[in-house]
PDB file of C-alpha atoms in Angstrom:
ATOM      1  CA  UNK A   1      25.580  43.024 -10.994  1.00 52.00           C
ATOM      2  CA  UNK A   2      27.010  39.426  -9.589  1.00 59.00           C
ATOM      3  CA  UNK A   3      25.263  36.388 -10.525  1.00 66.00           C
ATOM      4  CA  UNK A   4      23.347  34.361  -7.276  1.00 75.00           C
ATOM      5  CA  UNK A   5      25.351  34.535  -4.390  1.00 88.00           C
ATOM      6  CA  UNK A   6      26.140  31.082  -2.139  1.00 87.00           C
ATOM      7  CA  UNK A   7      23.505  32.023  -0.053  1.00 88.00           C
ATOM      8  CA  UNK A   8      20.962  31.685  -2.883  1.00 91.00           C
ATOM      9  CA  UNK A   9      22.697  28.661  -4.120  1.00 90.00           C
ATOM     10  CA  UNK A  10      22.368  26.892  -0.317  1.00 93.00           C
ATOM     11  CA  UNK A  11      18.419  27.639  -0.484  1.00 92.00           C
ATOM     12  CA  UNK A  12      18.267  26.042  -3.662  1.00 92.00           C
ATOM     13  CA  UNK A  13      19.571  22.520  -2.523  1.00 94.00           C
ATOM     14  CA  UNK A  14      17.381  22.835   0.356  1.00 95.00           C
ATOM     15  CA  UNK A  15      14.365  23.334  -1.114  1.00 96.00           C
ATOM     16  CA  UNK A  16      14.902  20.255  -3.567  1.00 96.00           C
ATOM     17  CA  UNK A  17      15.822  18.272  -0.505  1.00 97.00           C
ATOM     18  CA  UNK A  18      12.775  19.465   0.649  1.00 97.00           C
ATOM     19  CA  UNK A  19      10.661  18.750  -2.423  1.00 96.00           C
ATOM     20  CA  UNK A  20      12.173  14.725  -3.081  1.00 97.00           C
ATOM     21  CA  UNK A  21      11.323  14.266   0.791  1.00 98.00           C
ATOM     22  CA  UNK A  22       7.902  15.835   0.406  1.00 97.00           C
ATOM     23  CA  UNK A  23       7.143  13.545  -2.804  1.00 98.00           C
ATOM     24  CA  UNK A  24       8.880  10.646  -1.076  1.00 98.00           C
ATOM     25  CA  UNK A  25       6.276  10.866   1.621  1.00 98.00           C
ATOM     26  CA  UNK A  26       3.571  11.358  -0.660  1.00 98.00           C
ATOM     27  CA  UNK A  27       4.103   8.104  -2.733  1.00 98.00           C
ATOM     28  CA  UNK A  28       4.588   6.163   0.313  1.00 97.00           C
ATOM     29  CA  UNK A  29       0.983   7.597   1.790  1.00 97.00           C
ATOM     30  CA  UNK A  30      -0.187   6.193  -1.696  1.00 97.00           C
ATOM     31  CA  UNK A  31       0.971   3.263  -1.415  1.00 97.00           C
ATOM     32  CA  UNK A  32       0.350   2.818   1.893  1.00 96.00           C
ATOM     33  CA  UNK A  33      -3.555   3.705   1.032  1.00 96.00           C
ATOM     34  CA  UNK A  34      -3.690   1.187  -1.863  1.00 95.00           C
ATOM     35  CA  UNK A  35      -2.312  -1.774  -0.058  1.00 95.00           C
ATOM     36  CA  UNK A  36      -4.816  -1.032   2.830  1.00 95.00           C
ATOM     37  CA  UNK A  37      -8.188  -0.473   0.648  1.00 95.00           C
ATOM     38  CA  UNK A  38      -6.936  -3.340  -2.262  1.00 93.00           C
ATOM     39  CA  UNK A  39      -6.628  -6.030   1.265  1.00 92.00           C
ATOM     40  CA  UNK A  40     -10.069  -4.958   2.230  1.00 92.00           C
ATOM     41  CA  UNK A  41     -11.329  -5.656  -1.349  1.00 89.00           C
ATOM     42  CA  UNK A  42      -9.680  -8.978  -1.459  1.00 87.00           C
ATOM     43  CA  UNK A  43     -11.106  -9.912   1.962  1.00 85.00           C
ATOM     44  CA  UNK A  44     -14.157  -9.105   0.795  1.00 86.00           C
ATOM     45  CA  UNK A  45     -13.893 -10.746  -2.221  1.00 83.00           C
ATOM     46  CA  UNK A  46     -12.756 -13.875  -0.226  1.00 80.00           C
ATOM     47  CA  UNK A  47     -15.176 -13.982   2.252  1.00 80.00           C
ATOM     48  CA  UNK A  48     -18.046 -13.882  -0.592  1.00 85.00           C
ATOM     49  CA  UNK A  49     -17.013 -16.255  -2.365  1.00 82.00           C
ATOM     50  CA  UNK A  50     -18.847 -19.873  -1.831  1.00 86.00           C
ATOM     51  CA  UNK A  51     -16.339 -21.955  -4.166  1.00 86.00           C
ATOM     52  CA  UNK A  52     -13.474 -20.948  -1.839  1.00 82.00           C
ATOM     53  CA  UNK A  53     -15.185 -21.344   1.310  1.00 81.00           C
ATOM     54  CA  UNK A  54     -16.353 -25.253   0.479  1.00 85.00           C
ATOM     55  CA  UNK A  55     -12.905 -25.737  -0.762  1.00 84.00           C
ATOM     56  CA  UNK A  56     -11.248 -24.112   2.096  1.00 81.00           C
ATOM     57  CA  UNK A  57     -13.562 -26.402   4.792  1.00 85.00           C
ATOM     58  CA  UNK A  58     -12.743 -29.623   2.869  1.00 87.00           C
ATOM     59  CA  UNK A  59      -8.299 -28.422   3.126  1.00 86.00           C
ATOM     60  CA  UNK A  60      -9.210 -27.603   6.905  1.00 85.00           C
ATOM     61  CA  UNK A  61     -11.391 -30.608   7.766  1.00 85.00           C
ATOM     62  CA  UNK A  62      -8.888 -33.384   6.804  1.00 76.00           C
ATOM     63  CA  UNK A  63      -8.365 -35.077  10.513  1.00 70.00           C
ATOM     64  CA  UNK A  64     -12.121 -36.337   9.616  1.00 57.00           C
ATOM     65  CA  UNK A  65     -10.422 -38.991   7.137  1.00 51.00           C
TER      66      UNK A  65
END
């Protein structure tokens, strides 16, 4: 009995094409995800915070001097 024939051989690199694009996608979704919900949280985080807000007034508010 042969061993795998070619077309065997052909499914074989398509299916780890296949697989790399798949995972390719995947991390990019991730990352994609983490950037959106860690910009929220920073927002948030910004937003809340007095320190910054009286600092950022007194940088903005400089044509008053």
């Amino acid at each position: 009995m042969a061993g795998p024939g070619f077309a065997e051989f052909i499914i074989l690199i398509l299916m780890s094409i296949v697989g790399a694009m798949f995972i390719a996608v995947m991390v990019g979704i991730g990352i994609a995800l983490g950037v959106r919900w860690g910009s929220k949280w920073l927002l948030e985080e910004i937003y809340t915070n007095l320190k910054f807000e009286a600092w950022l007034k007194r940088v903005l508010n400089t044509s008053e001097k």
